[in-house]
Tab-separated table of C-alpha atoms in Angstrom:
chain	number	residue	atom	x	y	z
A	63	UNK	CA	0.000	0.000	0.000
A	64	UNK	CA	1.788	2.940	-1.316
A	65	UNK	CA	1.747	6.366	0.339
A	66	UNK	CA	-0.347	9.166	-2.089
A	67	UNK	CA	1.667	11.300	-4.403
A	68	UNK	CA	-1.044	14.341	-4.271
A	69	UNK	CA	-1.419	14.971	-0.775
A	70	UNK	CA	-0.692	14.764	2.793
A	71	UNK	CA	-2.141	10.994	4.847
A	72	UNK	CA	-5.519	11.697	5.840
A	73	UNK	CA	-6.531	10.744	9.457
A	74	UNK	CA	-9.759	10.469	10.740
A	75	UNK	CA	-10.185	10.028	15.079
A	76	UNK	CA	-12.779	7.993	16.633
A	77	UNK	CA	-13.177	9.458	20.057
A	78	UNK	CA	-12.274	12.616	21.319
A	79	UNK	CA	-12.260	12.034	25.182
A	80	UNK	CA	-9.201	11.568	27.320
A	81	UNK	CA	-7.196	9.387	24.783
A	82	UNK	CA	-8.532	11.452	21.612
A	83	UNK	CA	-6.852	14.909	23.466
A	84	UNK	CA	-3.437	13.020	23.971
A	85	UNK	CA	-3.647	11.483	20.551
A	86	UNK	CA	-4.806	14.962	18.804
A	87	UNK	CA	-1.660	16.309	20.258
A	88	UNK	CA	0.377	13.828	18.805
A	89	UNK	CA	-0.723	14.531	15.376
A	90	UNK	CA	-0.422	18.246	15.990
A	91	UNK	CA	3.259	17.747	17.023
A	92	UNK	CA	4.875	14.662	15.185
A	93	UNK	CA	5.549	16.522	11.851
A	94	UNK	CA	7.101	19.417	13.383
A	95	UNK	CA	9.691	17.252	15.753
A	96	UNK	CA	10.347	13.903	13.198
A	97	UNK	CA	10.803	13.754	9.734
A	98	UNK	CA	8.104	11.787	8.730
A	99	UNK	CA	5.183	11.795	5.998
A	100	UNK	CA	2.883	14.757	5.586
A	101	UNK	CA	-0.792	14.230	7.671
A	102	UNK	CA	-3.783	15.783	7.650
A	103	UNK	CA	-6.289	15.967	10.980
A	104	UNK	CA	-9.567	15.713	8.393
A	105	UNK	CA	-12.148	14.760	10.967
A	106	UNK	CA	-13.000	13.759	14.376
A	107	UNK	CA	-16.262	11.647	14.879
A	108	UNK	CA	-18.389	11.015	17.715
A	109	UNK	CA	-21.893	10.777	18.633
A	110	UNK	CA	-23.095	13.868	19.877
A	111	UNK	CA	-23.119	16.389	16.965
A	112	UNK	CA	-22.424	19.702	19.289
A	113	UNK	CA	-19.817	17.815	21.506
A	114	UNK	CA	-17.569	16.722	18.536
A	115	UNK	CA	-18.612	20.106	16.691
A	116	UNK	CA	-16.586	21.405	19.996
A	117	UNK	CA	-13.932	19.100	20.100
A	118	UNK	CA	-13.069	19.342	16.536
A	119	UNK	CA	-12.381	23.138	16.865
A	120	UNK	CA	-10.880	23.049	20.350
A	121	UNK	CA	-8.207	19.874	19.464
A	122	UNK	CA	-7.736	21.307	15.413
A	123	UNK	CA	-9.078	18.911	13.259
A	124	UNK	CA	-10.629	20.150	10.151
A	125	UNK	CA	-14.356	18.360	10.629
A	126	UNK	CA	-16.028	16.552	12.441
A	127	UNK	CA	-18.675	14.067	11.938
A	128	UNK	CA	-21.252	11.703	13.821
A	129	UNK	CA	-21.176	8.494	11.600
A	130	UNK	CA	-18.102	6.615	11.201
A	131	UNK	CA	-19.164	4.323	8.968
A	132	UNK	CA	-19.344	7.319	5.996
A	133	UNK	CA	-15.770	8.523	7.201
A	134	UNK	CA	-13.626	5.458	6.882
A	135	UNK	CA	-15.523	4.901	3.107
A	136	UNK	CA	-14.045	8.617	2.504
A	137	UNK	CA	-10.795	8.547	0.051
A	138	UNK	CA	-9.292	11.276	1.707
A	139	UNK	CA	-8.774	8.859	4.608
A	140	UNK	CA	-5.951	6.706	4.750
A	141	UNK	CA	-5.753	6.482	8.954
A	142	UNK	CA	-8.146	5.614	11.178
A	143	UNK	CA	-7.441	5.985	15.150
A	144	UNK	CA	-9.883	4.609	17.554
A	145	UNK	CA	-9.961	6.257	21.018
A	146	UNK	CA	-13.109	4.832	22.119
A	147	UNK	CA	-14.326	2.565	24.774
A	148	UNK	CA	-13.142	-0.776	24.384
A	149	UNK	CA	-16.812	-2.077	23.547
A	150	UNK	CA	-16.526	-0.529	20.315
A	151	UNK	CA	-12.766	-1.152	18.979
A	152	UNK	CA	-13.720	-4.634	17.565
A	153	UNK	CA	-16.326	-3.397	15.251
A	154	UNK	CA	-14.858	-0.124	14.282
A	155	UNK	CA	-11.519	-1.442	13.409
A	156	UNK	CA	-12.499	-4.235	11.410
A	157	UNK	CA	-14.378	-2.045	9.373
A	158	UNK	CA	-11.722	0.312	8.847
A	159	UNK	CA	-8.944	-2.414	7.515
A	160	UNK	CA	-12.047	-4.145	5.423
A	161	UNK	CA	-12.206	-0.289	3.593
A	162	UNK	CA	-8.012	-0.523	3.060
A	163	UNK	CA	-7.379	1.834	5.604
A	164	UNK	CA	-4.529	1.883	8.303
A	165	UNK	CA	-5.638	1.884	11.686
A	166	UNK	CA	-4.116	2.966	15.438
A	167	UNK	CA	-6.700	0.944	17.998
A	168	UNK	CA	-6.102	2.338	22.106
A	169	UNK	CA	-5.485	-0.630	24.363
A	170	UNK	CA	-6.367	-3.560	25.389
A	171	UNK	CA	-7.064	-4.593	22.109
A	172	UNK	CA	-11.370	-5.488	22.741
A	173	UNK	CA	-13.015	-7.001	25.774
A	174	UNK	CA	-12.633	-10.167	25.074
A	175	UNK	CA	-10.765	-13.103	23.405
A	176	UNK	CA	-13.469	-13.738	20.682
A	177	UNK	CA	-13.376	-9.909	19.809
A	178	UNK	CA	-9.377	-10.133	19.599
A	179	UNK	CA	-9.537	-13.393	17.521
A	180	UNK	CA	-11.749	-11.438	14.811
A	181	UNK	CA	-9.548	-8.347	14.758
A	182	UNK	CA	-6.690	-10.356	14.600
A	183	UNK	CA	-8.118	-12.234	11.552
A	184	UNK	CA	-8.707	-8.629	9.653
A	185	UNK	CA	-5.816	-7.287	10.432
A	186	UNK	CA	-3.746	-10.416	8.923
A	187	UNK	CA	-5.646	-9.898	5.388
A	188	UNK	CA	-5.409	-6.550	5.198
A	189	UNK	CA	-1.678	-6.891	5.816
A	190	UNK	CA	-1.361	-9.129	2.895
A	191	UNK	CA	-3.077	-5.168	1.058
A	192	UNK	CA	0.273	-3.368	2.943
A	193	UNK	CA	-2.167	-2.533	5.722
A	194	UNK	CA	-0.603	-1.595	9.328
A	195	UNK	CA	-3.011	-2.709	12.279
A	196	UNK	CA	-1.120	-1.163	14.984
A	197	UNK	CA	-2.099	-1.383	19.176
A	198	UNK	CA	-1.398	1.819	21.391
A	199	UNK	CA	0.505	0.649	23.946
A	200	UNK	CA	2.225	3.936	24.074
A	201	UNK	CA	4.152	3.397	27.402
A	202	UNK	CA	6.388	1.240	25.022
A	203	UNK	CA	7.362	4.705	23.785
A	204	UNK	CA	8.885	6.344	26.707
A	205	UNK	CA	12.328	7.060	25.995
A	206	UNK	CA	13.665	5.855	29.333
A	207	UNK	CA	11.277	2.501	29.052
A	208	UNK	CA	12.466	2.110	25.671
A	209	UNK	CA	16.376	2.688	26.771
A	210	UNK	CA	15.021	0.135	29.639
A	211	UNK	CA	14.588	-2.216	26.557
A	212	UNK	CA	17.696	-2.109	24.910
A	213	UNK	CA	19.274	-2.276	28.156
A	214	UNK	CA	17.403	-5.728	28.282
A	215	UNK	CA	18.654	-6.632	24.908
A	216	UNK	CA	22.460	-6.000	24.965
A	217	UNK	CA	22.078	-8.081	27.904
A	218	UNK	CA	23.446	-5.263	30.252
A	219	UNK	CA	20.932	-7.814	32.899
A	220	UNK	CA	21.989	-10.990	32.237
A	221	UNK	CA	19.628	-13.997	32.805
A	222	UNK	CA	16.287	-12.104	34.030
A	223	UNK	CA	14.825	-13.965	37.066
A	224	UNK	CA	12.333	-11.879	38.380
A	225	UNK	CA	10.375	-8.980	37.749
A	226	UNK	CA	8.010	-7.058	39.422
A	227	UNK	CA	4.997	-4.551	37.866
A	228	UNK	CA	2.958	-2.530	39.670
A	229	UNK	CA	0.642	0.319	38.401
A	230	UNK	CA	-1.251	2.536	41.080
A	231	UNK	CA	-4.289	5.160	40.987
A	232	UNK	CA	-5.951	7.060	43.096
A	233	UNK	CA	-8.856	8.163	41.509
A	234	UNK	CA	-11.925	5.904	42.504
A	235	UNK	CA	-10.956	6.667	46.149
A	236	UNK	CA	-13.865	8.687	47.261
A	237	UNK	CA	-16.497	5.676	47.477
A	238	UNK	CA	-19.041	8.704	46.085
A	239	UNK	CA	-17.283	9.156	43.180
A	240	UNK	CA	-19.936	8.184	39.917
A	241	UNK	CA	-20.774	5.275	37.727
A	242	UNK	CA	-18.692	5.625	34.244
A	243	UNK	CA	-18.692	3.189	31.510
A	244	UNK	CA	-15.171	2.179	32.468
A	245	UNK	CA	-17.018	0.562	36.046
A	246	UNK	CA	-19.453	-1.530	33.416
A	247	UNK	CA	-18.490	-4.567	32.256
A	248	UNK	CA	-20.334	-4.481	29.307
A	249	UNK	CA	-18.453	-1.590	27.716
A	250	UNK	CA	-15.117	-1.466	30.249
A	251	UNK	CA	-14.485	-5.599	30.083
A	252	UNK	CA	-12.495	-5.370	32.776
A	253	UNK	CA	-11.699	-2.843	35.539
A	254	UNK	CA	-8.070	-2.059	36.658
A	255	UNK	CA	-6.840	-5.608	35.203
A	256	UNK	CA	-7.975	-4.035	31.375
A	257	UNK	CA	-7.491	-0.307	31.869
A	258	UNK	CA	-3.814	-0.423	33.667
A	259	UNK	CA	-3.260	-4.104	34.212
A	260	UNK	CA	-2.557	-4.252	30.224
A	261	UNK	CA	0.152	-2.021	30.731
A	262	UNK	CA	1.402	-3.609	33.515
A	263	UNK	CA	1.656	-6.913	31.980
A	264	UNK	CA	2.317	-5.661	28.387
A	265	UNK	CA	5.856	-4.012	29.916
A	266	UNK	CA	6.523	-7.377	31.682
A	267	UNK	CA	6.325	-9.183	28.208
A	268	UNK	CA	7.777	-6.474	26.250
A	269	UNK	CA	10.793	-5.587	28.135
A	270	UNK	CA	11.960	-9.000	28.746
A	271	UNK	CA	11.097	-10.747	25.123
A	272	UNK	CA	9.245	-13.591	27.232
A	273	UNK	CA	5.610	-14.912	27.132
A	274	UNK	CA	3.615	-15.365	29.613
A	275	UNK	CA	3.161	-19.598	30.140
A	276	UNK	CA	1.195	-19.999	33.620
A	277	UNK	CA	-0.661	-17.144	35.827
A	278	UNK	CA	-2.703	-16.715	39.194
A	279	UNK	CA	-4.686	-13.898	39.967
A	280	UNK	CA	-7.581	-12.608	42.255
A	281	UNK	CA	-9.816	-9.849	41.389
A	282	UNK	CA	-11.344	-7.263	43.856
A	283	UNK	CA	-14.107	-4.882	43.907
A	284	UNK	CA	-13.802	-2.443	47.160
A	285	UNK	CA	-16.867	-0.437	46.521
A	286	UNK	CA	-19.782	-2.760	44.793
A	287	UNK	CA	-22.142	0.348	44.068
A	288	UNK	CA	-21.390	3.796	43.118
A	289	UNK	CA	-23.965	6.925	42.401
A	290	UNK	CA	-25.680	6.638	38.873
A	291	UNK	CA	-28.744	8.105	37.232
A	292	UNK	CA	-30.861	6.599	38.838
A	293	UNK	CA	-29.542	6.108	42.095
A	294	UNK	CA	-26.702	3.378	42.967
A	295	UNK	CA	-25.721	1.301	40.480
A	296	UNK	CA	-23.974	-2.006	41.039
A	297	UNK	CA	-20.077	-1.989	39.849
A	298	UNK	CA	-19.621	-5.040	37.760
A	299	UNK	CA	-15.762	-4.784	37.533
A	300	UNK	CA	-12.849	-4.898	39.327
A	301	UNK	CA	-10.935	-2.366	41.605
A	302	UNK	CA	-8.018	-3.690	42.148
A	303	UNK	CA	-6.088	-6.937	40.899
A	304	UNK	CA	-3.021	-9.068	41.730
A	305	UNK	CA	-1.523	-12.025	39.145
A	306	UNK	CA	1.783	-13.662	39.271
A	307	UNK	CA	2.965	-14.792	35.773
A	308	UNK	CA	5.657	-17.775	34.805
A	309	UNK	CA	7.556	-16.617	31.927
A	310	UNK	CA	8.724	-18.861	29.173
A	311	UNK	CA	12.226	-18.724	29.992
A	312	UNK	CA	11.722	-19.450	33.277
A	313	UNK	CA	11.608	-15.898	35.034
A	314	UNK	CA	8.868	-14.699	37.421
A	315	UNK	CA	6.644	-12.035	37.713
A	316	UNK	CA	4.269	-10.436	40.008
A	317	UNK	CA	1.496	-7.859	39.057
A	318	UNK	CA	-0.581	-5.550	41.119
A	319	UNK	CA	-2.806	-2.963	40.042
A	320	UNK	CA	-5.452	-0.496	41.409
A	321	UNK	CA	-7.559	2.423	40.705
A	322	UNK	CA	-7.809	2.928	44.757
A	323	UNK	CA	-4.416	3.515	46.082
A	324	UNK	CA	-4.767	6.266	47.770
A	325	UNK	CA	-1.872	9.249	46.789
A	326	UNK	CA	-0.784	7.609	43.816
A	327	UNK	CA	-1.798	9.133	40.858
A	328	UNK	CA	-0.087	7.166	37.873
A	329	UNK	CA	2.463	5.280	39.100
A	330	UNK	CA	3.505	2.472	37.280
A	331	UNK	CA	6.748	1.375	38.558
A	332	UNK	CA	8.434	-1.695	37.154
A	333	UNK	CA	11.630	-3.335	38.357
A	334	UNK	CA	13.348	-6.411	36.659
A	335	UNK	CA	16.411	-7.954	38.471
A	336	UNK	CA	18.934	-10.497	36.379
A	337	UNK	CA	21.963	-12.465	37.262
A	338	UNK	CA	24.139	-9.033	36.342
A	339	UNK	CA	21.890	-5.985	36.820
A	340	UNK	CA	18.650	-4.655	37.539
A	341	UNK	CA	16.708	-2.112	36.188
A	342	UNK	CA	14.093	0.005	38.272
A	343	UNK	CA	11.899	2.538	36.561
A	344	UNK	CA	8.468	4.921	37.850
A	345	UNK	CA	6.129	6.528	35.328
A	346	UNK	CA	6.353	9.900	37.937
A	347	UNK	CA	9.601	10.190	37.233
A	348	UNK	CA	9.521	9.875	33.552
A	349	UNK	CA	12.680	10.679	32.321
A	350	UNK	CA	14.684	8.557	35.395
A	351	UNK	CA	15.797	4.958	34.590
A	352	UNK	CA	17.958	3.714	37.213
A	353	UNK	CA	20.472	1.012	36.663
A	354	UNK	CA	22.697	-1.043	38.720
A	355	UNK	CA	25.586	-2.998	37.189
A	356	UNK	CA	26.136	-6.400	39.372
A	357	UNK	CA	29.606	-6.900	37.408
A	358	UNK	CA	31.340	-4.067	39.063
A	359	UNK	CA	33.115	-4.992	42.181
A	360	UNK	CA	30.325	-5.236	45.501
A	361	UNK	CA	31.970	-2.087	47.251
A	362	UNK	CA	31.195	0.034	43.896
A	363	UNK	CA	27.873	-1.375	43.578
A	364	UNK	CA	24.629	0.880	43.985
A	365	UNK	CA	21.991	1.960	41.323
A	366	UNK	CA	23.031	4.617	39.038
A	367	UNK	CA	20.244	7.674	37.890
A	368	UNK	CA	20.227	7.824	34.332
A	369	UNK	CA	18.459	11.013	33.469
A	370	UNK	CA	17.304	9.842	29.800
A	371	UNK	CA	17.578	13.070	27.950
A	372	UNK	CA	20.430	13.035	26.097
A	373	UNK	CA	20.375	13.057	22.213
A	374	UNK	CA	21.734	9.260	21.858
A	375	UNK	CA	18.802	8.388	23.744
A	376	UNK	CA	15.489	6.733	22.546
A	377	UNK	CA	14.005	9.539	20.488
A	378	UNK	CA	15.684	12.113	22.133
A	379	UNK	CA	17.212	13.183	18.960
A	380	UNK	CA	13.956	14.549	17.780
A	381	UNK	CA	13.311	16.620	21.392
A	382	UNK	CA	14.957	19.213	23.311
A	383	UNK	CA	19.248	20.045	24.679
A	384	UNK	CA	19.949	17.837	27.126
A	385	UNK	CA	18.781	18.169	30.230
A	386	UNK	CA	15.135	19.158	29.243
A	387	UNK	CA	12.667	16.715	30.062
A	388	UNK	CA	9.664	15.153	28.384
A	389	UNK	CA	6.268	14.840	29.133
A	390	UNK	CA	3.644	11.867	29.528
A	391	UNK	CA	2.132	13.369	26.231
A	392	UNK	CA	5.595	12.858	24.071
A	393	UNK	CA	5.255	9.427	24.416
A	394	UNK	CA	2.174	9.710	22.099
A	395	UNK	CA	4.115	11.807	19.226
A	396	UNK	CA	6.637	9.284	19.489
A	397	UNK	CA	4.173	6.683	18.334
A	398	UNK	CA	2.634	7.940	16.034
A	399	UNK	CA	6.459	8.813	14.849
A	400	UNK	CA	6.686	4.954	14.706
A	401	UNK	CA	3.173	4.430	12.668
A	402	UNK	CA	4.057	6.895	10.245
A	403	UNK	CA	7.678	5.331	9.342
A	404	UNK	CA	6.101	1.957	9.208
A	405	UNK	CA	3.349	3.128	6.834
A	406	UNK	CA	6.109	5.151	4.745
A	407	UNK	CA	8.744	1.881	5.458
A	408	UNK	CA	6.869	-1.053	5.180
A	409	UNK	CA	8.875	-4.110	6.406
A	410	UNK	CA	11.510	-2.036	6.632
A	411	UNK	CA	10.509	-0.737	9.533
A	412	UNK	CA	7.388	-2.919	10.745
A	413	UNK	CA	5.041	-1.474	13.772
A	414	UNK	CA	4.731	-3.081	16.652
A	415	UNK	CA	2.874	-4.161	19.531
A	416	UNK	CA	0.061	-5.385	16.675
A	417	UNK	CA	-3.386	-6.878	16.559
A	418	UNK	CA	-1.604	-9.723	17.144
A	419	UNK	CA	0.253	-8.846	20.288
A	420	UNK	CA	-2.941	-7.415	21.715
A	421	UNK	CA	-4.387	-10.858	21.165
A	422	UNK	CA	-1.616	-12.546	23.265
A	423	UNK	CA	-2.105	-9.902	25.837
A	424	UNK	CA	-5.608	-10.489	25.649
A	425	UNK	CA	-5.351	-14.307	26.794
A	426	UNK	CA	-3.026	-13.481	29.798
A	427	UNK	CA	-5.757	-10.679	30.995
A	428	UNK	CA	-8.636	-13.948	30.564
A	429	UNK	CA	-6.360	-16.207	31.821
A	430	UNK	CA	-5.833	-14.143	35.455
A	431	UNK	CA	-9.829	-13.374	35.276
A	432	UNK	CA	-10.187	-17.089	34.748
A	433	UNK	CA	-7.828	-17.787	37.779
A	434	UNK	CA	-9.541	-15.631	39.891
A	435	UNK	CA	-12.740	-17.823	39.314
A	436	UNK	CA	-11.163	-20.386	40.367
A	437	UNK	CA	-10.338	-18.911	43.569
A	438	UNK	CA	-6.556	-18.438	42.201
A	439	UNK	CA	-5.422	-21.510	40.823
A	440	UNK	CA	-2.717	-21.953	38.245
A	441	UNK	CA	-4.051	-21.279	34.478
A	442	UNK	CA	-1.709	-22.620	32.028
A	443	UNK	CA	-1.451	-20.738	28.591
């Protein structure tokens, strides 16, 4: 699928919520800090015609519409990001690679396994077409979580034995706060496990190049009903979560999660330990990796702050002198950086996590739900 000759990619947004702001400021920003291909914001959609007649002008996209169906048919469209609920990726994304169009789906890939399968199906023909079906698991784009990575890979670690993942929130602490789809199983799938867990366990998988082959998990709900319309509703997912995963090359790995820790307000802090280093890192504090080299003699040992801002860092090149740190919303003009060489690319430089990856992901997430169940014995994958 070859880029067009006549004029910039067009993009159209599904969703302008939380994840469509952060992803409207990516595609404000990515042309003027990589060199990559021309875009064009043509329209945001969403359902309520004055809401996304706001949104368009507020986040600078050129129109705005209320049926997606009649934008991804549009030729002027070449990529189609999905911001919405998770309910909705499934159906919206199949669509879009069935018209030939790229597409950018937010995480977890769909609420369930099934859903996954049948994305994952589309997006394998419509790569045969030169199609990208990419997952936004944007935390892969950090700069110090992606120096974290190579770290990993040059085998700076060693053998990794163990690794720990935990991602914290605060905001469902008041036990008054209100009924949103995310607390609905219907639309949400899950609760923390979906929304933060996927990160969580994405990183895990990611950073050490190791499937998960065996988990236990347990599930909580703290506060069953919330205020709703109509009164109290009941809260059909979960709060908090807790899995420990067996990774195919034998390391371990623990995972907790919750939207009710009280002070934290994104925290996802991931350590991984190997036979010579260890590697501790906290979303916070963004542009800190710290590192501690187990081959230098015992009395010099002690974990080193790597303050990832220098231009032979991840992406840095692209950013600001040394020195001057990023922001949570970089990370999301750094991937669509990495969409728009893969389109432009091809194989060259192939996208990735994929619809594929989000399917994997997608098993591990059933597989502690499933655990849970069965009051947290071993699933095997």
């Amino acid at each position: 699928m070859s880029l067009p000759t006549d004029r910039p990619l067009g993009i159209a947004m599904i969703g302008y919520a939380f994840m469509g702001r952060a992803h409207s400021q990516a595609w404000r920003t990515v042309g003027a800090a990589f060199d990559v291909p021309r875009t064009a914001r043509r329209v945001v959609v969403g359902r309520d015609e004055s809401a996304v007649a706001d949104a368009a002008s507020r986040l600078g996209w050129e129109e705005h519409a209320t049926d997606w169906r009649e934008v991804i048919a549009r030729e002027d469209i070449d990529i189609v990001d999905i911001c919405t609920p998770g309910f909705l990726h499934a159906e919206i994304a199949i669509a879009a690679l069935e018209a030939g169009k790229h597409v950018l789906c937010e995480k977890p890939l769909a609420n369930d396994t099934a859903e996954a399968e049948a994305m994952v199906t589309a997006a394998r023909a419509a790569r045969q077409r030169g199609q990208i079906a990419a997952l936004g698991f944007t935390y892969r784009r950090v700069p110090a979580l992606a120096l974290a990575k190579q770290f990993v890979d040059t085998g700076k670690l060693g053998r990794i034995r163990q690794v720990r993942a935990a991602y914290f929130q605060d905001w469902l602490v008041d036990e008054n706060a209100g009924m949103s789809w995310r607390l609905r199983q219907e639309t949400a799938g899950s609760g923390a496990l979906g929304d933060i867990g996927s990160h969580a366990v994405d990183q895990i998988q990611h950073l050490t190049g190791q499937k998960a082959t065996a988990v236990r998990g347990r599930l909580a709900t703290l506060v069953p009903q919330r205020p709703g319309a109509d009164g109290l509703e009941e809260v059909t997912v979960d709060d908090a979560a807790w899995a420990t995963l067996e990774l195919e090359d034998g390391a371990l790995a623990s995972v907790e999660v919750s939207r009710m820790a009280t002070g934290a307000k994104n925290q996802l802090t991931i350590e991984l330990y190997g036979t010579d280093g260890a590697l501790r890192f906290d979303l916070e504090n963004p542009n800190e990796l710290w590192f501690l080299d187990a081959t230098s003699p015992i009395a010099e040992q002690g974990f080193t702050r790597v303050l990832v801002t220098e231009p032979e860092h991840p992406y840095l090149e692209a950013w600001w002198p040394q020195g001057h740190v990023l922001g949570w919303e970089n990370a999301f003009t750094n991937q669509a950086r990495d969409l728009l060489v893969a389109i432009r690319d091809g194989e060259v430089a192939p996208y990735a996590p994929d619809f594929a990856d989000g399917l994997a992901l997608q098993r591990v997430l059933d597989a502690i739900i499933a655990s849970d169940a069965a009051d947290g014995s071993t699933v095997t994958l």
